[in-house]
XYZ file of C-alpha atoms in Angstrom:
333
model
C -1.219 -20.294 126.731
C -0.012 -23.886 126.757
C 2.201 -24.144 123.691
C 5.415 -26.092 123.111
C 7.566 -23.313 124.563
C 5.528 -23.258 127.768
C 5.918 -26.996 127.973
C 9.688 -26.802 127.672
C 9.992 -24.011 130.262
C 7.494 -25.496 132.695
C 9.198 -28.788 132.920
C 12.807 -27.992 132.453
C 14.344 -29.545 135.460
C 16.291 -32.608 134.303
C 19.082 -34.956 135.531
C 22.184 -33.011 136.590
C 24.279 -35.063 138.940
C 24.449 -38.782 138.224
C 27.981 -39.194 139.558
C 29.957 -41.805 141.433
C 29.776 -41.728 145.223
C 32.985 -41.634 147.263
C 33.554 -42.658 150.834
C 32.839 -39.248 152.318
C 29.168 -39.523 151.315
C 27.465 -42.882 151.594
C 25.392 -44.288 148.770
C 22.181 -44.055 150.766
C 22.947 -40.490 151.835
C 23.590 -39.448 148.250
C 20.396 -41.104 147.047
C 18.451 -39.173 149.675
C 20.009 -35.883 148.534
C 19.337 -36.758 144.897
C 15.689 -37.502 145.623
C 15.320 -34.226 147.511
C 16.678 -32.353 144.505
C 14.460 -34.071 141.984
C 11.381 -33.521 144.138
C 12.257 -29.794 144.410
C 12.846 -29.845 148.167
C 15.506 -27.179 147.821
C 15.468 -25.565 151.257
C 15.931 -28.763 153.296
C 18.459 -29.945 150.719
C 20.586 -26.822 151.161
C 20.366 -27.276 154.926
C 21.714 -30.830 154.608
C 24.410 -29.849 152.112
C 25.703 -27.193 154.499
C 26.552 -29.944 156.988
C 28.698 -31.852 154.500
C 32.300 -31.411 153.411
C 32.200 -28.384 151.132
C 35.293 -29.599 149.250
C 33.426 -32.672 148.000
C 32.723 -32.252 144.278
C 29.267 -33.802 144.657
C 28.324 -31.227 147.275
C 29.573 -28.454 144.985
C 27.600 -29.734 141.992
C 24.429 -30.028 144.042
C 24.914 -26.563 145.515
C 25.254 -25.003 142.072
C 22.314 -27.051 140.750
C 20.051 -25.732 143.513
C 21.199 -22.149 142.899
C 20.280 -22.501 139.236
C 16.968 -24.219 139.955
C 16.092 -21.286 142.225
C 17.309 -18.790 139.601
C 19.833 -17.122 141.910
C 21.524 -13.951 140.642
C 25.049 -15.390 140.892
C 24.236 -18.757 139.313
C 26.385 -18.216 136.203
C 29.445 -17.198 138.229
C 28.981 -20.225 140.476
C 28.859 -22.596 137.513
C 31.856 -20.993 135.824
C 33.841 -21.262 139.063
C 32.928 -24.939 139.405
C 34.192 -25.740 135.910
C 37.391 -23.737 136.426
C 38.129 -25.639 139.625
C 37.659 -29.055 137.985
C 38.839 -28.609 134.369
C 39.642 -32.301 133.911
C 36.619 -33.762 135.684
C 34.251 -35.334 133.159
C 31.387 -35.467 135.658
C 31.619 -31.741 136.294
C 31.578 -30.976 132.566
C 28.612 -33.272 131.958
C 26.625 -31.634 134.737
C 27.688 -28.218 133.478
C 26.112 -29.149 130.146
C 22.784 -29.820 131.844
C 23.029 -26.717 134.005
C 23.956 -24.338 131.182
C 20.904 -25.630 129.332
C 18.698 -24.870 132.311
C 20.115 -21.351 132.508
C 19.275 -21.029 128.818
C 15.660 -21.946 129.587
C 15.513 -19.232 132.248
C 17.039 -16.560 130.024
C 15.758 -14.075 127.481
C 15.829 -14.864 123.786
C 18.848 -12.580 123.359
C 21.064 -14.784 125.542
C 19.816 -18.252 124.648
C 22.215 -19.134 121.814
C 25.296 -18.440 123.910
C 24.095 -20.738 126.663
C 23.263 -23.487 124.157
C 26.841 -23.293 122.875
C 28.237 -23.511 126.430
C 26.007 -26.507 127.122
C 27.089 -28.292 123.949
C 30.784 -27.644 124.530
C 30.484 -28.976 128.083
C 28.924 -32.209 126.830
C 31.594 -32.630 124.179
C 34.368 -32.054 126.723
C 32.839 -34.594 129.114
C 32.877 -37.244 126.392
C 36.453 -36.384 125.453
C 37.536 -36.821 129.073
C 35.559 -40.053 129.547
C 35.165 -41.565 126.058
C 33.779 -44.868 127.345
C 30.928 -43.397 129.418
C 27.723 -44.099 127.427
C 25.686 -41.333 129.086
C 28.302 -38.730 128.193
C 28.528 -40.106 124.657
C 24.773 -39.706 124.137
C 24.927 -36.074 125.230
C 28.003 -35.412 123.070
C 26.368 -37.003 120.030
C 23.414 -34.647 120.303
C 25.676 -31.651 120.941
C 27.862 -32.422 117.918
C 24.794 -32.700 115.687
C 23.608 -29.274 116.803
C 27.058 -27.690 116.519
C 27.579 -29.042 112.990
C 24.789 -26.794 111.693
C 22.997 -27.054 108.365
C 26.085 -27.768 106.279
C 26.566 -31.285 107.634
C 23.199 -32.858 106.839
C 24.533 -36.354 107.576
C 25.796 -35.367 111.056
C 28.857 -37.593 110.598
C 30.427 -37.072 114.027
C 27.117 -37.727 115.728
C 26.561 -40.878 113.677
C 30.011 -42.179 114.629
C 29.041 -42.023 118.309
C 25.688 -43.717 117.646
C 27.512 -46.557 115.906
C 30.022 -46.791 118.751
C 27.229 -47.175 121.290
C 25.385 -49.955 119.458
C 27.529 -52.873 120.719
C 28.063 -51.240 124.125
C 24.559 -50.495 125.426
C 21.262 -51.054 123.688
C 19.539 -48.536 125.956
C 22.004 -45.700 125.330
C 22.225 -46.630 121.656
C 18.501 -46.031 121.218
C 18.669 -42.729 123.104
C 21.450 -41.501 120.835
C 19.756 -42.930 117.751
C 16.508 -41.060 118.427
C 18.419 -37.793 118.779
C 20.252 -38.525 115.534
C 17.063 -39.389 113.654
C 15.466 -36.159 114.802
C 18.487 -34.083 113.801
C 18.599 -35.711 110.358
C 14.796 -35.612 109.981
C 14.635 -39.328 109.182
C 10.959 -39.855 109.915
C 10.515 -43.439 108.579
C 13.357 -44.845 110.697
C 12.267 -42.718 113.648
C 8.761 -44.190 113.600
C 10.189 -47.703 113.300
C 12.508 -47.072 116.261
C 9.629 -45.732 118.349
C 7.720 -48.964 117.707
C 10.728 -50.908 118.999
C 10.929 -48.731 122.108
C 7.235 -49.218 122.832
C 7.517 -52.992 122.627
C 10.920 -53.601 124.249
C 11.330 -50.693 126.698
C 7.774 -49.905 127.754
C 8.809 -49.577 131.417
C 11.786 -47.294 130.844
C 10.736 -43.704 131.605
C 13.738 -42.155 129.849
C 13.362 -44.023 126.561
C 9.571 -43.744 126.477
C 9.696 -40.009 127.180
C 12.225 -39.502 124.391
C 10.141 -41.578 121.983
C 7.011 -39.543 122.756
C 8.869 -36.295 122.124
C 10.161 -37.702 118.847
C 6.585 -38.426 117.769
C 5.672 -34.853 118.680
C 8.570 -33.578 116.559
C 7.193 -35.385 113.523
C 3.669 -34.015 114.160
C 2.250 -37.348 115.316
C 0.543 -35.585 118.206
C -2.180 -38.092 119.057
C 0.290 -40.972 119.187
C 2.652 -38.769 121.196
C -0.062 -38.058 123.752
C -0.766 -41.745 124.198
C 2.929 -42.497 124.671
C 3.253 -39.658 127.183
C 0.327 -41.106 129.150
C 1.869 -44.587 129.010
C 5.104 -43.082 130.338
C 3.238 -41.318 133.128
C 1.692 -44.634 134.162
C 5.080 -46.327 134.652
C 5.150 -47.103 138.360
C 8.857 -47.840 138.820
C 10.937 -44.663 138.537
C 14.433 -43.779 139.701
C 14.998 -40.393 141.333
C 16.787 -38.980 138.288
C 13.825 -39.967 136.077
C 11.313 -37.925 138.089
C 11.688 -34.741 136.008
C 11.126 -36.673 132.775
C 8.209 -38.521 134.337
C 6.559 -35.256 135.412
C 7.184 -33.818 131.960
C 5.472 -36.811 130.353
C 2.405 -36.378 132.554
C 2.034 -32.653 131.901
C 2.875 -32.971 128.195
C -0.113 -35.259 127.698
C -2.287 -32.439 129.046
C -0.675 -29.739 126.880
C -1.375 -31.841 123.811
C -4.977 -32.421 124.868
C -5.484 -28.672 125.342
C -4.159 -28.146 121.811
C -6.791 -30.550 120.509
C -4.578 -33.615 120.159
C -5.486 -36.873 121.848
C -8.037 -37.429 124.588
C -8.676 -35.081 127.493
C -9.748 -37.989 129.693
C -6.334 -39.589 129.239
C -4.771 -36.251 130.149
C -6.793 -36.175 133.370
C -5.607 -39.664 134.284
C -2.016 -38.504 133.866
C -2.581 -35.267 135.790
C -4.176 -37.131 138.680
C -1.112 -39.375 138.909
C 1.131 -36.322 138.798
C -0.703 -34.380 141.497
C -0.836 -37.439 143.761
C 2.972 -37.603 143.784
C 3.682 -33.893 144.203
C 5.470 -33.069 147.458
C 6.245 -29.354 147.120
C 3.627 -26.662 146.578
C 5.755 -24.291 144.518
C 5.273 -22.381 141.267
C 5.556 -25.577 139.260
C 2.840 -27.187 141.352
C 0.626 -24.141 140.776
C 1.133 -24.552 137.036
C 0.050 -28.192 137.283
C -3.109 -27.176 139.156
C -3.962 -24.563 136.532
C -3.527 -27.053 133.695
C -5.633 -29.575 135.622
C -8.323 -26.941 136.075
C -8.324 -26.000 132.408
C -8.654 -29.602 131.220
C -11.571 -30.127 133.600
C -13.157 -26.887 132.416
C -13.028 -28.036 128.785
C -14.881 -31.252 129.567
C -17.459 -29.368 131.659
C -16.215 -30.556 135.059
C -16.751 -27.049 136.394
C -16.814 -27.910 140.086
C -13.479 -29.734 139.865
C -12.000 -26.937 137.757
C -13.118 -24.307 140.271
C -11.626 -26.230 143.178
C -8.280 -26.591 141.389
C -8.178 -22.892 140.517
C -8.963 -21.991 144.139
C -6.158 -24.264 145.357
C -3.778 -22.581 142.935
C -4.905 -19.114 144.029
C -4.339 -19.955 147.689
C -0.725 -20.914 146.884
C 0.127 -18.198 144.360
C 2.289 -15.309 145.534
C 2.993 -13.702 142.172
C 0.454 -10.985 141.357
C 0.408 -11.796 137.663
C -0.419 -15.437 138.411
C -3.103 -14.400 140.900
C -4.634 -12.151 138.249
C -4.681 -14.978 135.700
C -6.361 -17.339 138.158
C -9.012 -14.804 139.174
C -9.756 -14.139 135.521
C -10.166 -17.872 134.904
C -12.474 -18.225 137.913
C -14.577 -15.326 136.702
C -15.001 -16.906 133.270
C -15.856 -20.211 134.905
C -18.702 -18.644 136.880
C -20.439 -17.264 133.769
């Protein structure tokens, strides 16, 4: 039930709209809107966006991001229209890269490759339009490595960007480097880089999350679980890091349920996650069900039952309700 694919789909909301703020929206107002998005408060966010200048590109990006997060029927048309309206705006293209990837996660297997290509091309265009922006360069480096396919084992274009970033930003250099090392399957250097991240950037959610996923890629599952838990325990988080932080917490539990790492560590991470949850939506229900299953496996039946009952009270989907009732029935045996 809780495999790598589930993990990717469950926690697929990531940073879409880290853009400069203009005079028509104050910095504090934008930060509030950003936090609302990353905490999945979509309805109040849409209410607030409706009051703002609809011609503002930030409002448009947020509006499309919410439509995609809520899986609206016209989400693809909205995103295409946004890109057409701002063909030379690097920020729009960068966000389009993130949003096309989310649409890919929501789509059937038949459509996924096309959306991956749209995502990659958006990232590459963003970097072409703003070649000195380190965040865009990281995304473009990864996209170019994927687009180059199997024939370019050295990923030359990707490596050129990694090298460019090294004297510019140590943080973004390591993000790009970890992507490059994964794409070139350079395990020895990857493990060495992860050690550096753990010692020098132990309070950076983004770098720690990426390092943990890199460990998982190279089948170092127990070490990955520990790094995910360490990431989950980082107290200082920016709004745009919340999706990665949540993913780190839940990933530690997925690994524990697959027999990797310690279930008690997973419970510590899940408790931190559930304490910070603000919206009782489908994602929250998934967290409760994972929490219940981990407790069940360590014989905390009363806690598992309570979590399942909380999930059942929130669930509206009949399939989810059926799964929860089945789990409760097994728990009572």
